[in-house]
Amino acid sequence: MTANSDIRIEVFFTPKHVEEMQLKDKNVIVIDVLRASTTIAVALYNGAKEIIPVGSIENAAKISGNLLGDVTLRAGERNAKMIEGFNLGNSPLEYREEVVRGKSIIFITTNGSGAIVRGRYAKKLVVAAFVNLSSVVDYFVRLSENVTIICAGNANNFSLEDAVCAGRVVNELKKKIPGRCITDDAAEAAQALDKSFGRSILKLLKATEHGKYLCEIGFEDDLVFCSKQDILPVLPLLAGSTVRLATEPDRKTLAG
């Protein structure tokens, strides 16, 4: 793609209608604000070696059986609560440096990990949330290629917080690449949702269905953390079957 060619941006509000091979060779952003995307960003920022997303508890058990226990953590949730026998749940506040540094983390969540696994054949796949939004936007500005944004949603249903975050990504891309972005109807809708609901992210999160549920079961502090924009300068990038921080060669290639 030439430097001045159009950039097409499409948005899917849930992964339900997106097939794995549909994403083959595409540049993909996966968003799960509450909480998988935020948690992945925190874990990598605090020194985790890698995140290994899986789609089922059975796969998590199979993979962990092939890795060394002292350098591997099993993490994730079902219905927002930590899975029995796992080391960590899905609260970003659990992923402190002393817990995750140098560790491989097998990661399963109700929505986010499955959306990432679905994009495993993508050309590039980046994990985004409000906490690392500018790092993601800047990456795709430099890449200057078409973008597919997938909202993890909530049990395959529409999730307002993911849609607003997607809209913010689109709005920021259009600001930084003026006149070149062509958006589908869903991307246009996401932009409008960001403009309508994005003035106070914390207020938004507390008003959403999943946000209310998290507050009810004691995770209100997670909402406060997930609402903060650009506090983590990290770019979680899928490489094979693992999510790691973007490597220096990636950055140099894009910069040059």
XYZ file of C-alpha atoms in Angstrom:
256
model
C 0.000 0.000 0.000
C 1.433 3.389 -0.966
C 1.937 6.168 1.564
C -1.001 8.225 0.273
C -3.498 5.492 -0.581
C -6.832 5.188 1.194
C -7.062 3.233 4.446
C -10.216 1.211 4.952
C -11.433 0.763 8.514
C -14.094 -1.793 9.379
C -15.586 -2.585 12.781
C -17.294 -5.715 14.076
C -19.265 -5.157 17.279
C -18.955 -8.840 18.246
C -16.764 -11.687 16.956
C -19.881 -13.776 16.294
C -20.020 -13.121 12.548
C -16.275 -13.140 11.926
C -14.655 -16.378 10.793
C -10.978 -17.136 11.362
C -10.127 -17.288 7.671
C -11.980 -14.015 7.098
C -9.200 -12.359 9.095
C -6.349 -14.069 7.264
C -3.695 -11.531 6.218
C -5.669 -8.622 7.702
C -4.470 -6.091 10.273
C -6.654 -6.607 13.325
C -7.306 -4.767 16.583
C -9.075 -6.740 19.327
C -10.784 -4.714 22.062
C -12.095 -6.040 25.384
C -12.046 -3.059 27.747
C -13.640 -4.958 30.679
C -11.219 -6.537 31.179
C -9.043 -8.811 29.065
C -7.390 -6.166 26.874
C -6.611 -3.983 29.858
C -5.255 -6.929 31.834
C -3.003 -8.069 28.969
C -1.569 -4.567 28.669
C -0.877 -4.434 32.414
C 0.721 -7.890 32.500
C 3.127 -7.068 29.671
C 3.907 -3.637 31.089
C 4.799 -5.313 34.400
C 7.221 -7.703 32.756
C 5.283 -10.836 31.811
C 7.197 -12.740 29.154
C 4.115 -13.584 27.105
C 0.380 -14.129 27.195
C -0.908 -17.361 25.676
C -4.606 -16.848 24.882
C -6.762 -19.974 24.712
C -10.391 -20.596 23.917
C -11.236 -23.257 26.493
C -10.284 -24.484 29.961
C -9.340 -27.827 28.387
C -6.796 -26.124 26.129
C -5.431 -24.191 29.099
C -4.847 -27.461 30.964
C -3.243 -29.092 27.930
C -0.821 -26.203 27.333
C 0.107 -25.820 31.006
C 0.973 -29.512 31.123
C 3.703 -28.887 28.535
C 5.261 -25.885 30.298
C 7.376 -25.531 33.418
C 5.210 -24.795 36.441
C 7.594 -22.346 38.070
C 7.582 -19.996 35.081
C 3.958 -20.465 34.027
C 0.764 -19.027 35.461
C -2.768 -20.049 34.583
C -5.050 -17.044 34.532
C -8.587 -16.198 33.584
C -12.234 -16.132 34.518
C -15.673 -17.456 33.893
C -18.554 -15.072 34.613
C -15.910 -12.551 35.774
C -14.694 -14.799 38.622
C -11.339 -16.580 38.811
C -11.432 -20.185 37.606
C -10.927 -22.679 40.409
C -7.331 -23.930 40.559
C -5.947 -21.014 38.540
C -3.272 -18.593 39.792
C -4.944 -15.364 38.691
C -8.314 -14.058 37.611
C -8.943 -11.272 35.111
C -8.513 -8.200 37.304
C -5.725 -5.961 35.980
C -4.922 -5.046 39.584
C -3.813 -8.646 40.268
C -1.060 -8.559 37.659
C 1.582 -6.842 39.752
C 5.234 -6.882 38.711
C 6.292 -9.204 41.514
C 3.632 -11.697 40.403
C 4.065 -11.732 36.618
C 7.635 -10.655 35.784
C 9.305 -13.220 33.521
C 6.253 -15.480 33.501
C 4.347 -17.093 30.651
C 0.637 -16.618 31.329
C -1.933 -19.013 29.906
C -4.982 -16.792 29.596
C -8.656 -17.620 29.161
C -11.585 -15.252 29.534
C -15.255 -15.340 28.652
C -14.859 -12.935 25.716
C -11.411 -11.498 25.031
C -9.153 -14.526 24.737
C -11.499 -16.210 22.269
C -11.594 -13.091 20.079
C -7.782 -13.064 19.990
C -7.622 -16.771 19.112
C -10.073 -16.145 16.282
C -7.590 -13.670 14.786
C -4.586 -15.992 14.892
C -4.185 -15.979 11.100
C -4.174 -12.194 10.879
C -1.246 -10.400 9.289
C -0.937 -8.266 12.420
C -3.075 -8.504 15.546
C -2.849 -5.916 18.310
C -4.720 -5.863 21.632
C -6.208 -2.484 22.559
C -8.001 -0.806 25.452
C -8.284 2.740 26.706
C -5.122 2.295 28.800
C -2.890 1.840 25.729
C -5.003 3.482 23.042
C -2.451 5.981 21.706
C 0.240 3.327 21.349
C -2.137 1.280 19.202
C -3.260 4.258 17.123
C 0.319 5.406 16.495
C 1.278 1.897 15.395
C -1.454 1.798 12.768
C -0.731 5.341 11.633
C 2.823 4.215 10.850
C 1.634 0.949 9.315
C -0.729 2.893 7.045
C -2.749 -0.150 5.951
C -6.366 -1.271 6.181
C -7.625 -2.066 9.689
C -10.261 -4.454 11.055
C -11.423 -3.726 14.608
C -13.128 -6.526 16.540
C -15.004 -5.810 19.753
C -14.995 -8.835 22.054
C -18.468 -7.948 23.303
C -20.206 -9.690 26.160
C -21.148 -13.347 25.587
C -21.301 -12.646 21.834
C -23.601 -9.675 22.401
C -22.997 -5.971 21.795
C -20.908 -4.247 24.477
C -21.084 -0.449 24.690
C -17.658 0.032 26.282
C -15.894 -1.913 23.515
C -17.840 -0.058 20.820
C -16.923 3.338 22.321
C -13.268 2.330 22.512
C -13.402 1.202 18.871
C -14.958 4.531 17.966
C -12.171 6.372 19.733
C -9.564 4.407 17.789
C -11.337 5.317 14.544
C -11.680 8.974 15.521
C -7.989 9.203 16.432
C -6.895 7.488 13.220
C -8.983 9.925 11.177
C -7.424 12.866 13.023
C -3.892 11.632 12.383
C -4.487 10.468 8.795
C -6.882 13.163 7.555
C -8.729 12.595 4.313
C -7.490 9.037 3.775
C -9.679 6.889 6.030
C -12.712 5.156 4.509
C -15.035 3.751 7.165
C -17.821 1.183 6.975
C -21.209 1.755 8.594
C -20.184 0.068 11.849
C -17.096 2.269 12.114
C -19.270 5.342 11.552
C -21.610 4.160 14.307
C -18.681 3.523 16.653
C -17.411 7.058 16.090
C -20.824 8.451 16.952
C -20.960 6.358 20.127
C -17.569 7.700 21.210
C -18.755 11.253 20.672
C -21.984 10.594 22.597
C -20.697 8.478 25.499
C -16.948 9.045 25.593
C -16.750 12.269 27.572
C -16.430 10.368 30.872
C -15.173 6.835 30.400
C -15.615 5.932 34.066
C -19.234 7.107 34.007
C -19.731 5.061 30.841
C -18.222 1.901 32.331
C -20.361 2.154 35.458
C -23.489 2.475 33.306
C -22.830 -0.561 31.095
C -24.332 -3.973 31.700
C -20.982 -5.647 32.347
C -19.694 -2.713 34.371
C -22.702 -2.905 36.691
C -22.152 -6.626 37.146
C -18.470 -6.155 37.997
C -19.404 -3.542 40.603
C -21.972 -5.908 42.127
C -19.352 -8.644 42.635
C -16.710 -6.329 44.075
C -14.611 -5.163 41.112
C -15.475 -1.452 41.045
C -11.762 -0.573 41.355
C -11.187 -2.395 38.078
C -13.567 -0.011 36.339
C -11.606 2.965 37.655
C -8.390 1.496 36.289
C -9.888 0.438 32.945
C -11.259 3.961 32.400
C -7.822 5.593 32.369
C -6.540 6.493 28.920
C -2.925 6.211 27.789
C -1.369 5.237 31.096
C 0.483 2.252 29.601
C 2.824 2.829 26.620
C 2.623 -0.780 25.449
C 1.749 -2.505 22.199
C 0.607 -6.120 22.752
C 1.186 -7.924 19.443
C 0.183 -11.478 18.583
C 3.129 -13.520 17.307
C 2.178 -17.079 16.432
C 0.102 -18.255 19.366
C 1.385 -15.766 21.965
C 0.892 -12.086 22.706
C 4.099 -10.203 23.453
C 5.282 -6.635 23.456
C 6.066 -5.444 19.936
C 9.740 -6.073 19.267
C 12.299 -3.469 18.390
C 12.565 -4.681 14.754
C 8.813 -4.136 14.370
C 9.165 -0.578 15.567
C 12.208 0.144 13.365
C 10.499 -1.248 10.289
C 7.443 0.914 10.861
C 9.500 3.988 11.660
C 11.654 3.635 8.573
